[in-house]
Short mmCIF file of C-alpha atoms in Angstrom, two decimals:
data_model
loop_
_atom_site.label_atom_id
_atom_site.label_comp_id
_atom_site.label_asym_id
_atom_site.label_seq_id
_atom_site.Cartn_x
_atom_site.Cartn_y
_atom_site.Cartn_z
CA MET A 1 -16.92 -5.68 41.05
CA ARG A 2 -16.99 -6.63 44.76
CA ARG A 3 -13.73 -8.46 45.55
CA GLY A 4 -14.77 -10.19 48.78
CA ILE A 5 -13.65 -9.97 52.38
CA GLY A 6 -10.67 -12.32 51.96
CA ILE A 7 -8.89 -10.42 49.22
CA ASP A 8 -9.62 -7.01 50.78
CA ARG A 9 -8.09 -8.11 54.09
CA PHE A 10 -5.15 -9.63 52.29
CA ILE A 11 -4.35 -6.45 50.39
CA THR A 12 -4.73 -4.37 53.54
CA ASN A 13 -2.44 -6.63 55.49
CA MET A 14 0.24 -6.39 52.75
CA ASN A 15 0.48 -2.65 53.47
CA THR A 16 -1.76 -1.04 50.87
CA SER A 17 0.37 2.08 50.56
CA LEU A 18 3.38 -0.02 49.62
CA ILE A 19 1.70 -2.15 46.97
CA GLN A 20 0.20 1.01 45.44
CA GLN A 21 3.71 2.41 44.99
CA PHE A 22 5.28 -0.67 43.41
CA GLN A 23 6.72 0.09 39.96
CA THR A 24 6.32 -3.60 39.08
CA SER A 25 2.96 -4.64 37.65
CA ILE A 26 0.98 -6.87 40.01
CA VAL A 27 -2.31 -8.60 39.25
CA ILE A 28 -4.35 -10.87 41.52
CA LEU A 29 -6.83 -13.36 40.08
CA THR A 30 -9.70 -15.34 41.55
CA SER A 31 -9.84 -19.09 41.19
CA ASP A 32 -11.98 -18.49 38.08
CA TYR A 33 -9.12 -16.47 36.57
CA GLU A 34 -10.97 -13.17 36.87
CA ILE A 35 -9.00 -10.05 37.79
CA ALA A 36 -9.67 -9.21 41.45
CA PHE A 37 -6.97 -6.60 41.88
CA ALA A 38 -4.51 -4.65 39.71
CA ASN A 39 -2.02 -2.19 41.13
CA PRO A 40 -1.50 1.30 39.62
CA ALA A 41 1.61 0.18 37.74
CA PHE A 42 -0.38 -2.40 35.76
CA ILE A 43 -3.31 -0.03 35.26
CA GLU A 44 -0.99 2.60 33.77
CA GLU A 45 0.86 0.08 31.64
CA SER A 46 -2.27 -1.56 30.25
CA GLY A 47 -4.07 1.70 29.49
CA TYR A 48 -7.31 0.41 30.99
CA ARG A 49 -9.21 1.98 33.86
CA GLU A 50 -9.54 -0.09 37.02
CA GLU A 51 -13.24 -0.67 36.45
CA GLU A 52 -12.48 -2.02 32.96
CA LEU A 53 -10.18 -4.66 34.47
CA LEU A 54 -11.92 -5.89 37.61
CA GLY A 55 -14.10 -8.93 37.11
CA LYS A 56 -12.84 -9.58 33.57
CA LYS A 57 -11.16 -12.80 32.49
CA VAL A 58 -7.39 -12.46 32.42
CA ASN A 59 -7.24 -13.90 28.88
CA ASP A 60 -8.88 -10.70 27.60
CA PHE A 61 -5.68 -8.80 28.41
CA PHE A 62 -2.87 -11.37 28.39
CA MET A 63 -1.59 -13.34 25.41
CA GLU A 64 0.37 -16.59 25.42
CA LEU A 65 -0.80 -17.14 29.01
CA GLY A 66 -1.10 -20.90 28.76
CA SER A 67 -2.00 -22.79 31.92
CA ILE A 68 -1.78 -20.98 35.25
CA SER A 69 -3.15 -23.85 37.28
CA GLU A 70 0.41 -24.67 38.32
CA ASN A 71 3.36 -22.50 39.31
CA ARG A 72 4.74 -22.19 35.79
CA ASN A 73 6.76 -19.03 35.49
CA GLY A 74 7.49 -17.91 31.96
CA GLU A 75 6.96 -15.47 29.13
CA ILE A 76 3.80 -13.42 28.77
CA PHE A 77 2.56 -10.60 26.56
CA ILE A 78 0.31 -7.81 27.79
CA LYS A 79 -1.98 -6.39 25.15
CA THR A 80 -2.63 -2.75 26.01
CA LYS A 81 -5.82 -0.86 25.28
CA SER A 82 -4.06 0.93 22.40
CA GLY A 83 -3.22 -2.42 20.80
CA GLU A 84 0.48 -2.49 21.67
CA VAL A 85 1.91 -5.80 22.81
CA THR A 86 4.44 -5.60 25.67
CA PRO A 87 6.67 -8.55 26.66
CA LYS A 88 6.89 -9.53 30.35
CA TRP A 89 8.29 -12.29 32.51
CA MET A 90 5.47 -13.71 34.66
CA GLU A 91 5.96 -15.16 38.13
CA ILE A 92 2.93 -17.05 39.47
CA ASN A 93 2.10 -17.40 43.15
CA HIS A 94 -0.92 -19.22 44.62
CA PHE A 95 -2.34 -18.34 48.02
CA SER A 96 -5.48 -18.57 50.19
CA PRO A 97 -5.71 -15.47 52.42
CA ALA A 98 -8.98 -16.30 54.16
CA ASN A 99 -11.99 -18.63 54.18
CA ASP A 100 -10.17 -21.11 51.94
CA ASN A 101 -10.67 -18.78 48.97
CA HIS A 102 -8.03 -19.43 46.34
CA TYR A 103 -6.19 -16.58 44.61
CA ILE A 104 -3.41 -16.38 42.09
CA GLY A 105 -0.87 -13.58 42.18
CA LEU A 106 0.96 -12.55 39.01
CA ILE A 107 4.14 -10.50 39.20
CA LEU A 108 5.09 -9.12 35.77
CA LEU A 109 8.72 -8.17 35.23
CA ASP A 110 10.20 -6.25 32.31
CA VAL A 111 12.20 -8.38 29.89
CA GLN A 112 13.53 -8.12 26.34
CA MET A 113 12.14 -10.94 24.26
CA SER A 114 12.44 -12.20 20.71
CA GLY A 115 8.69 -11.98 20.16
CA VAL A 116 8.54 -8.19 19.70
CA ASP A 117 9.65 -6.21 16.66
CA PRO A 118 12.15 -3.63 17.97
CA LEU A 119 11.16 -0.87 15.53
CA THR A 120 7.36 -0.88 15.74
CA LYS A 121 6.96 -2.65 19.11
CA LEU A 122 4.44 -4.95 17.46
CA PRO A 123 4.57 -8.73 17.81
CA ASN A 124 6.94 -10.17 15.22
CA ARG A 125 6.62 -13.15 12.89
CA TYR A 126 7.92 -15.55 15.55
CA PHE A 127 5.28 -14.56 18.06
CA PHE A 128 2.51 -14.37 15.45
CA TYR A 129 3.06 -17.93 14.24
CA ARG A 130 2.76 -19.24 17.80
CA TYR A 131 -0.31 -17.16 18.51
CA LEU A 132 -2.01 -18.09 15.22
CA ASN A 133 -1.46 -21.77 15.95
CA LYS A 134 -3.41 -21.45 19.21
CA ALA A 135 -6.09 -19.28 17.58
CA ILE A 136 -6.69 -21.93 14.89
CA LYS A 137 -7.09 -24.66 17.52
CA LYS A 138 -9.47 -22.47 19.52
CA ALA A 139 -11.56 -21.61 16.43
CA GLY A 140 -11.72 -25.31 15.54
CA VAL A 141 -13.14 -26.19 18.94
CA GLU A 142 -15.55 -23.25 19.11
CA LYS A 143 -16.52 -23.44 15.40
CA THR A 144 -15.80 -19.74 14.85
CA LEU A 145 -14.37 -17.83 11.90
CA LEU A 146 -10.85 -16.39 11.71
CA ALA A 147 -9.61 -13.89 9.16
CA LEU A 148 -6.04 -13.04 8.20
CA PHE A 149 -5.38 -9.66 6.55
CA TYR A 150 -1.97 -9.60 4.87
CA ILE A 151 -1.03 -5.92 4.47
CA ASP A 152 1.75 -4.53 2.30
CA LEU A 153 2.57 -0.81 1.98
CA ASP A 154 2.43 0.29 -1.65
CA ARG A 155 5.65 1.83 -3.06
CA PHE A 156 7.45 1.61 0.27
CA LYS A 157 10.73 0.69 -1.44
CA PHE A 158 10.51 3.86 -3.51
CA ILE A 159 10.32 5.93 -0.33
CA ASN A 160 13.29 4.08 1.18
CA ASP A 161 15.32 4.50 -2.01
CA THR A 162 14.57 8.19 -2.46
CA LEU A 163 14.26 9.56 1.08
CA GLY A 164 16.44 7.13 2.97
CA HIS A 165 15.84 4.46 5.59
CA SER A 166 15.25 6.91 8.44
CA TYR A 167 12.13 8.14 6.64
CA GLY A 168 11.14 4.56 5.87
CA ASP A 169 11.47 3.59 9.53
CA LEU A 170 9.38 6.59 10.55
CA LEU A 171 6.70 5.58 8.06
CA LEU A 172 6.65 2.01 9.41
CA LYS A 173 6.21 3.30 12.96
CA GLN A 174 3.32 5.57 11.97
CA ALA A 175 1.68 2.84 9.88
CA SER A 176 1.89 0.43 12.82
CA GLU A 177 0.18 3.01 15.06
CA ARG A 178 -2.70 3.32 12.61
CA LEU A 179 -3.06 -0.43 12.38
CA LYS A 180 -3.08 -0.75 16.17
CA ARG A 181 -6.00 1.69 16.30
CA CYS A 182 -7.95 -0.72 14.07
CA VAL A 183 -7.38 -3.63 16.47
CA GLY A 184 -10.11 -4.65 18.88
CA THR A 185 -9.52 -6.42 22.18
CA LYS A 186 -9.70 -9.83 20.52
CA ASN A 187 -7.61 -9.02 17.45
CA LEU A 188 -3.87 -8.82 16.86
CA VAL A 189 -1.60 -7.00 14.40
CA ALA A 190 2.02 -8.07 13.87
CA ARG A 191 4.92 -7.03 11.67
CA MET A 192 5.98 -9.87 9.40
CA GLY A 193 9.10 -8.07 8.18
CA GLY A 194 9.99 -5.20 5.85
CA ASP A 195 6.81 -3.27 5.02
CA GLU A 196 4.50 -6.25 5.54
CA PHE A 197 2.04 -6.53 8.40
CA ILE A 198 -0.53 -9.16 9.27
CA TYR A 199 -3.79 -8.64 11.14
CA LEU A 200 -5.64 -11.52 12.78
CA ALA A 201 -9.32 -11.15 13.62
CA GLU A 202 -10.97 -13.79 15.81
CA ASP A 203 -14.53 -14.78 16.77
CA LEU A 204 -16.09 -13.33 13.61
CA ARG A 205 -19.73 -13.92 12.81
CA ASP A 206 -19.62 -13.99 9.02
CA GLU A 207 -17.89 -12.53 5.96
CA THR A 208 -19.63 -9.18 6.48
CA ASP A 209 -17.42 -8.65 9.54
CA VAL A 210 -14.39 -9.45 7.39
CA ASP A 211 -15.37 -6.91 4.73
CA ASP A 212 -15.98 -4.21 7.33
CA LEU A 213 -12.58 -4.78 8.97
CA ALA A 214 -10.78 -4.73 5.63
CA GLN A 215 -12.40 -1.44 4.70
CA GLU A 216 -11.52 0.00 8.11
CA ILE A 217 -7.86 -0.89 7.55
CA LEU A 218 -7.93 0.66 4.07
CA ASN A 219 -9.59 3.82 5.37
CA SER A 220 -7.02 4.20 8.13
CA PHE A 221 -4.44 5.09 5.46
CA SER A 222 -6.50 7.83 3.82
CA ALA A 223 -4.89 10.66 5.80
CA PRO A 224 -1.34 11.78 4.93
CA PHE A 225 1.75 10.72 6.87
CA GLN A 226 4.03 13.44 8.23
CA LEU A 227 7.63 12.29 7.78
CA LYS A 228 9.70 15.06 9.32
CA GLU A 229 9.30 17.98 6.91
CA ILE A 230 7.58 15.92 4.18
CA GLU A 231 3.90 15.06 3.97
CA ILE A 232 3.11 12.01 1.87
CA TYR A 233 0.28 9.61 1.24
CA ILE A 234 0.78 5.87 1.06
CA SER A 235 -1.79 3.15 0.52
CA PRO A 236 -1.96 -0.52 1.54
CA SER A 237 -2.67 -3.57 -0.57
CA ILE A 238 -4.61 -6.12 1.46
CA GLY A 239 -5.03 -9.85 0.94
CA ILE A 240 -7.49 -11.87 3.01
CA SER A 241 -7.75 -15.54 3.90
CA MET A 242 -10.30 -17.09 6.25
CA TYR A 243 -10.33 -20.13 8.51
CA PRO A 244 -11.66 -22.69 7.78
CA TYR A 245 -12.56 -21.79 4.16
CA ASP A 246 -9.07 -20.96 2.85
CA GLY A 247 -7.00 -23.32 4.98
CA ASP A 248 -6.89 -25.00 8.35
CA GLU A 249 -3.21 -24.59 9.19
CA ILE A 250 -0.76 -21.73 9.55
CA GLU A 251 1.14 -22.06 6.28
CA SER A 252 -1.91 -22.39 4.03
CA LEU A 253 -3.71 -19.43 5.61
CA ILE A 254 -0.70 -17.14 5.40
CA SER A 255 0.24 -18.28 1.89
CA ASN A 256 -3.30 -17.73 0.58
CA ALA A 257 -3.52 -14.30 2.22
CA ASP A 258 -0.13 -13.37 0.73
CA SER A 259 -1.26 -14.52 -2.72
CA ALA A 260 -4.43 -12.42 -2.44
CA MET A 261 -2.36 -9.40 -1.37
CA TYR A 262 -0.15 -9.83 -4.39
CA ARG A 263 -3.20 -9.85 -6.69
CA ALA A 264 -4.37 -6.64 -5.00
CA LYS A 265 -1.06 -5.04 -5.97
CA ARG A 266 -1.30 -6.30 -9.53
CA SER A 267 -4.81 -4.92 -9.93
CA GLY A 268 -3.68 -1.37 -9.17
CA ARG A 269 -2.72 -1.21 -5.47
CA ASN A 270 -4.81 0.30 -2.66
CA LYS A 271 -7.08 -2.70 -3.12
CA ILE A 272 -8.62 -5.54 -1.11
CA GLU A 273 -8.55 -9.08 -2.51
CA LYS A 274 -9.75 -12.34 -0.98
CA ALA A 275 -8.02 -15.70 -1.32
CA GLN A 276 -8.90 -17.79 -4.34
CA LEU A 277 -7.91 -21.38 -3.84
CA ASP A 278 -7.90 -22.05 -7.58
CA VAL A 279 -5.13 -19.46 -8.02
CA SER A 280 -1.54 -20.65 -7.64
CA ALA A 281 0.33 -19.55 -4.56
CA GLY A 282 1.65 -16.01 -4.89
CA ALA A 283 5.35 -16.85 -4.79
CA PHE A 284 5.05 -19.53 -7.47
CA GLU A 285 2.91 -17.29 -9.67
CA LYS A 286 5.42 -14.44 -9.40
CA LEU A 287 8.26 -16.75 -10.32
CA MET A 288 6.47 -18.05 -13.41
CA VAL A 289 5.52 -14.57 -14.61
CA GLU A 290 9.06 -13.30 -14.03
CA ASN A 291 10.50 -16.17 -16.06
CA ASP A 292 8.02 -15.52 -18.88
CA LEU A 293 8.86 -11.80 -18.79
CA ARG A 294 12.55 -12.52 -19.27
CA ASN A 295 11.66 -14.62 -22.29
CA ALA A 296 9.34 -11.87 -23.55
CA LEU A 297 12.31 -9.53 -23.96
CA VAL A 298 14.30 -12.19 -25.82
CA LYS A 299 11.40 -13.39 -27.98
CA ASN A 300 10.15 -9.88 -28.86
CA GLU A 301 6.72 -10.41 -27.27
CA LEU A 302 6.39 -6.81 -26.04
CA LEU A 303 4.52 -4.30 -28.16
CA LEU A 304 3.12 -0.80 -28.02
CA TYR A 305 -0.46 0.30 -28.38
CA PHE A 306 -1.26 3.95 -29.11
CA GLN A 307 -4.07 6.25 -27.94
CA PRO A 308 -4.64 9.45 -29.93
CA GLN A 309 -4.53 12.93 -28.38
CA ILE A 310 -6.77 15.52 -30.07
CA ASP A 311 -6.11 19.28 -30.04
CA LEU A 312 -9.57 20.88 -29.75
CA SER A 313 -8.63 24.30 -31.15
CA LYS A 314 -6.74 22.87 -34.14
CA ASN A 315 -9.19 20.00 -34.56
CA GLU A 316 -6.37 17.58 -35.29
CA ILE A 317 -4.29 14.77 -33.82
CA VAL A 318 -1.20 16.19 -32.12
CA GLY A 319 0.09 13.15 -30.28
CA MET A 320 -0.17 9.50 -29.35
CA GLU A 321 0.44 8.03 -25.93
CA ALA A 322 2.38 4.77 -26.19
CA LEU A 323 0.94 2.08 -23.93
CA LEU A 324 2.88 -1.10 -23.21
CA ARG A 325 1.34 -4.52 -23.81
CA TRP A 326 2.66 -8.07 -23.60
CA ASN A 327 1.64 -10.58 -26.26
CA HIS A 328 1.93 -13.71 -24.13
CA PRO A 329 2.07 -16.93 -26.19
CA GLU A 330 -0.60 -18.59 -24.04
CA LEU A 331 -2.53 -15.76 -22.36
CA GLY A 332 -2.76 -13.43 -25.33
CA ILE A 333 -2.53 -9.64 -24.84
CA VAL A 334 -1.66 -8.91 -21.20
CA PRO A 335 -2.21 -5.33 -19.86
CA PRO A 336 0.60 -3.66 -17.87
CA ALA A 337 -1.21 -3.87 -14.52
CA GLU A 338 -0.75 -7.64 -14.74
CA PHE A 339 3.03 -7.63 -15.10
CA ILE A 340 4.56 -4.23 -14.35
CA PRO A 341 4.55 -4.79 -10.54
CA ILE A 342 6.55 -8.00 -11.08
CA ALA A 343 8.89 -6.20 -13.46
CA GLU A 344 9.49 -3.53 -10.81
CA GLU A 345 10.18 -6.07 -8.05
CA SER A 346 12.50 -8.19 -10.19
CA GLY A 347 14.47 -5.31 -11.73
CA LEU A 348 13.20 -6.15 -15.23
CA ILE A 349 11.54 -2.73 -15.40
CA ILE A 350 14.86 -1.18 -16.54
CA PRO A 351 15.40 -3.35 -19.67
CA ILE A 352 11.66 -3.21 -20.39
CA GLY A 353 11.75 0.59 -20.07
CA ASP A 354 14.76 0.72 -22.40
CA TRP A 355 12.80 -1.33 -24.92
CA VAL A 356 9.85 1.09 -24.75
CA MET A 357 12.14 4.10 -25.27
CA ARG A 358 13.73 2.55 -28.35
CA ALA A 359 10.43 1.29 -29.79
CA ALA A 360 8.86 4.76 -29.46
CA CYS A 361 11.77 6.47 -31.18
CA LEU A 362 11.71 3.94 -34.02
CA LYS A 363 7.96 4.43 -34.43
CA ILE A 364 8.36 8.22 -34.65
CA LYS A 365 10.93 7.67 -37.41
CA ALA A 366 8.70 5.17 -39.26
CA TRP A 367 5.67 7.46 -39.15
CA MET A 368 7.72 10.41 -40.37
CA LYS A 369 8.63 8.36 -43.46
CA GLU A 370 4.88 7.92 -44.05
CA GLY A 371 4.33 11.68 -43.79
CA GLN A 372 2.94 11.67 -40.23
CA ARG A 373 4.74 14.08 -37.88
CA ILE A 374 3.17 13.00 -34.58
CA ARG A 375 4.54 13.34 -31.06
CA ILE A 376 4.67 10.09 -29.09
CA SER A 377 4.59 10.18 -25.29
CA ILE A 378 6.00 7.40 -23.13
CA ASN A 379 5.64 6.76 -19.41
CA LEU A 380 8.71 6.42 -17.21
CA SER A 381 8.81 4.18 -14.15
CA ALA A 382 10.26 5.48 -10.89
CA LYS A 383 13.33 3.28 -11.25
CA GLN A 384 13.95 4.57 -14.77
CA PHE A 385 13.65 8.15 -13.62
CA LEU A 386 16.30 7.56 -10.93
CA GLN A 387 18.93 6.31 -13.40
CA ASN A 388 22.01 8.53 -13.52
CA ASP A 389 22.43 7.97 -17.25
CA LEU A 390 18.79 8.49 -18.26
CA ALA A 391 19.46 11.67 -20.30
CA GLU A 392 22.42 10.00 -22.01
CA LYS A 393 20.21 7.06 -23.01
CA PHE A 394 17.69 9.39 -24.63
CA GLN A 395 20.45 11.37 -26.36
CA GLN A 396 21.89 8.17 -27.82
CA LEU A 397 18.47 7.08 -29.13
CA ILE A 398 17.76 10.49 -30.67
CA ASP A 399 21.14 10.52 -32.39
CA GLU A 400 20.73 6.94 -33.58
CA THR A 401 17.21 7.33 -35.00
CA GLN A 402 17.70 10.93 -36.17
CA ILE A 403 14.26 12.00 -34.95
CA PRO A 404 13.36 15.58 -33.96
CA PRO A 405 13.54 15.51 -30.14
CA GLU A 406 10.37 17.62 -29.85
CA LEU A 407 8.39 14.64 -31.21
CA LEU A 408 9.22 12.66 -28.07
CA GLU A 409 7.38 13.40 -24.82
CA ILE A 410 8.31 11.89 -21.46
CA GLU A 411 5.53 11.42 -18.90
CA ILE A 412 6.29 11.30 -15.19
CA THR A 413 4.02 11.42 -12.14
CA GLU A 414 3.95 13.89 -9.26
CA SER A 415 5.05 11.25 -6.76
CA MET A 416 8.20 10.50 -8.78
CA ILE A 417 9.56 14.02 -8.32
CA MET A 418 8.21 15.05 -4.93
CA TYR A 419 10.41 12.78 -2.82
CA ASN A 420 13.73 14.15 -3.99
CA MET A 421 13.30 17.60 -5.45
CA GLY A 422 17.02 18.25 -5.94
CA SER A 423 17.67 15.08 -7.92
CA ALA A 424 14.44 15.53 -9.91
CA THR A 425 15.44 19.06 -10.89
CA ASP A 426 18.78 17.87 -12.23
CA VAL A 427 17.26 14.98 -14.23
CA LEU A 428 14.49 17.10 -15.75
CA ASN A 429 16.82 19.93 -16.70
CA ARG A 430 19.15 17.49 -18.45
CA LEU A 431 16.21 15.94 -20.31
CA LYS A 432 14.88 19.35 -21.28
CA LYS A 433 18.24 20.33 -22.80
CA LEU A 434 17.78 17.48 -25.27
CA GLY A 435 14.69 19.24 -26.65
CA VAL A 436 12.17 16.57 -25.59
CA TYR A 437 8.79 17.48 -24.08
CA ILE A 438 8.03 16.72 -20.45
CA ALA A 439 4.55 16.03 -19.07
CA ILE A 440 3.17 15.55 -15.56
CA ASP A 441 0.78 12.59 -15.74
CA ASP A 442 -2.29 12.01 -13.53
CA PHE A 443 -2.11 15.54 -12.15
CA GLY A 444 -4.31 16.09 -9.08
CA LYS A 445 -3.86 12.53 -7.90
CA GLY A 446 -0.46 13.16 -6.30
CA TYR A 447 0.35 14.51 -2.91
CA SER A 448 2.92 17.27 -3.23
CA SER A 449 2.44 21.03 -3.07
CA LEU A 450 1.73 23.00 -6.23
CA SER A 451 4.87 25.06 -5.77
CA TYR A 452 6.99 22.45 -7.55
CA LEU A 453 5.28 23.19 -10.89
CA GLN A 454 7.14 26.45 -11.36
CA LYS A 455 10.48 24.88 -10.42
CA PHE A 456 10.62 22.33 -13.21
CA PRO A 457 10.83 22.64 -17.02
CA LEU A 458 7.40 21.20 -17.76
CA ASP A 459 5.44 21.44 -21.02
CA THR A 460 2.24 19.51 -20.38
CA LEU A 461 -0.21 18.99 -17.53
CA LYS A 462 -2.39 15.86 -17.81
CA ILE A 463 -5.50 16.05 -15.63
CA ASP A 464 -6.19 12.75 -13.91
CA ARG A 465 -9.13 10.84 -15.36
CA SER A 466 -10.83 10.62 -11.95
CA PHE A 467 -11.80 14.30 -12.30
CA ILE A 468 -13.12 13.82 -15.84
CA PHE A 469 -15.19 10.74 -14.97
CA ASP A 470 -17.94 12.72 -13.22
CA ILE A 471 -17.20 16.24 -14.46
CA ASP A 472 -20.74 16.54 -15.86
CA SER A 473 -22.39 15.62 -12.53
CA ASN A 474 -19.96 16.54 -9.75
CA PRO A 475 -19.43 20.28 -9.12
CA SER A 476 -16.20 19.56 -7.23
CA SER A 477 -14.67 17.72 -10.17
CA LYS A 478 -15.69 20.52 -12.48
CA ALA A 479 -14.23 23.18 -10.18
CA LEU A 480 -10.95 21.27 -9.74
CA THR A 481 -10.61 20.72 -13.48
CA GLN A 482 -11.17 24.43 -14.04
CA ALA A 483 -8.54 25.28 -11.42
CA ILE A 484 -5.98 22.87 -12.91
CA SER A 485 -6.63 24.19 -16.41
CA ASN A 486 -6.15 27.78 -15.25
CA LEU A 487 -3.00 26.84 -13.36
CA GLY A 488 -1.48 25.06 -16.34
CA HIS A 489 -2.18 27.95 -18.67
CA ALA A 490 -0.80 30.47 -16.16
CA LEU A 491 2.46 28.50 -16.21
CA ASP A 492 2.43 28.37 -20.04
CA MET A 493 1.69 24.63 -20.23
CA LYS A 494 -0.61 22.64 -22.47
CA VAL A 495 -3.45 20.97 -20.54
CA ILE A 496 -4.62 17.48 -21.50
CA ALA A 497 -7.85 15.96 -20.18
CA GLU A 498 -7.50 12.19 -19.90
CA GLY A 499 -10.36 9.70 -19.84
CA VAL A 500 -12.88 11.60 -21.98
CA GLU A 501 -15.52 9.01 -22.88
CA THR A 502 -18.78 10.90 -23.57
CA SER A 503 -19.94 13.94 -25.52
CA ASP A 504 -21.00 15.62 -22.25
CA GLN A 505 -17.50 15.20 -20.80
CA LEU A 506 -16.03 16.56 -24.03
CA ALA A 507 -18.29 19.62 -23.90
CA HIS A 508 -17.28 20.33 -20.30
CA VAL A 509 -13.51 20.03 -20.80
CA GLU A 510 -13.74 22.20 -23.92
CA LYS A 511 -15.70 24.83 -21.99
CA LEU A 512 -13.06 24.70 -19.25
CA GLN A 513 -10.44 25.42 -21.93
CA CYS A 514 -8.52 22.17 -21.80
CA ASP A 515 -6.29 22.17 -24.87
CA VAL A 516 -6.08 18.48 -25.71
CA VAL A 517 -8.30 15.49 -24.97
CA GLN A 518 -7.59 11.78 -24.82
CA GLY A 519 -9.97 8.91 -24.17
CA TYR A 520 -12.42 6.34 -25.47
CA TYR A 521 -14.73 9.02 -26.93
CA PHE A 522 -12.24 9.31 -29.80
CA SER A 523 -10.44 5.99 -29.67
CA ILE A 524 -9.46 3.03 -27.57
CA PRO A 525 -5.71 2.18 -27.52
CA LEU A 526 -4.78 1.02 -31.03
CA THR A 527 -2.25 -1.37 -32.51
CA GLU A 528 0.48 0.11 -34.73
CA ASP A 529 -1.45 -0.66 -37.92
CA GLU A 530 -4.73 0.67 -36.45
CA ALA A 531 -2.99 3.83 -35.24
CA ILE A 532 -1.60 4.72 -38.68
CA GLN A 533 -5.02 4.14 -40.24
CA PHE A 534 -6.59 6.37 -37.59
CA LEU A 535 -4.08 9.10 -38.44
CA ILE A 536 -4.83 8.81 -42.14
CA ASN A 537 -8.62 8.67 -41.79
CA PHE A 538 -9.13 11.22 -39.00
CA LYS A 539 -11.67 13.83 -40.13
CA GLY A 540 -11.65 16.03 -37.04
CA ALA A 541 -13.24 16.06 -33.61
CA LYS A 542 -16.23 18.21 -34.53
#
């Protein structure tokens, strides 16, 4: 951009060498609020090259600028090219160096302000609310689309609880850096508090833009995070609301995005959900479900379903996986994905887990009386696994029900043991001394190294169903299943293939020497009565 004779003379007369050396950021604007000059301090701070700044409207780089038609000094935020928002104190000076041309000089001083989150250096909730208010007004005038992406890190509390807050803080910093890389010049990402972030996208053309941005955010978490000596994966759950469709004011847009995010968590995490205005607000819905869950324990509304596990070499049923269900008085049978996240957040997962442990032991005893010696496997939550008295609870139940401990199998996931190897070793060894079986569930889906397998007293390796789904058409899935099967056998473990639904899948897992299969090919999850009939009537897998 050509600045004009007036501004060039003015800068020269100010002693160009001096202004170039100023550590304070200085920007000069034309009367049309275009950047006519930026000193090296501002260029370095903003991350833009000089040619990317000159001739551009100042609003492309500054936030909360307000009116600069008068000498109104005050707070300002510089949005850098990397997406970081830096607080400044702005001093405005108007001058006419030559030919009656009007220029505006901005001096930007460092200042600590309440609008920036101290950990991530992102705008905080306070700043975001103010900025969103202006963005809504602007979109209303210009008839454009806004989108809010409410982002929550899945299982962040588990990382904080197991690794400590220093690791959690490091994860938040790295997550904020990834989110900033997703932000364009007209978008903004802020930290709302805890592990929640919010991303505002402006001037969107249609919902296709919204979908693309959401997927970009999701994809940005696909690579692992390096937290000191530990490499982990963490996923986001994303809820989306759009102006003007899902609200025309701050509270409604944020509330609807939060509600959508919560549904993304309930549907399995690492998901994207859009606002549904016919769904109750997230906070109210959580409260109602939590209240109903408390009553479910008192009113005996919880129940177990059972899915058979078939030993291919013996051609017989060797186990049943117990799967929790909730018989809600109004909604009917509710699957765990609909209520377990709320149970975890509210702390109800502990009494619910205790109920599952007892119910499984009682069922083993009842089936033994009917002549069926079948192992039942139950899934532990992360919070259950971290209980100091977990082994004592199992010992008490085994003594009380007088069941053979080898008929009880405890399933845990890779992620539950990878974060605190020392504690996990102690818990598993204490459980193993009881004589119960221990299985690693969803193997291949976790993120730890394989070296842990030989450190723990494990009996069973359950191959994640994602490998079995396309084992008959995807060479990679077939190769990985073969490798896992070989690994399990080398470590003297039984290998179970989960999610077997077709005869082709069955043929492949049998050829790859998986010992036991589980899935819809043999049976869907069954009620207690259906399970005992299946045991009685089973004629073999072949």
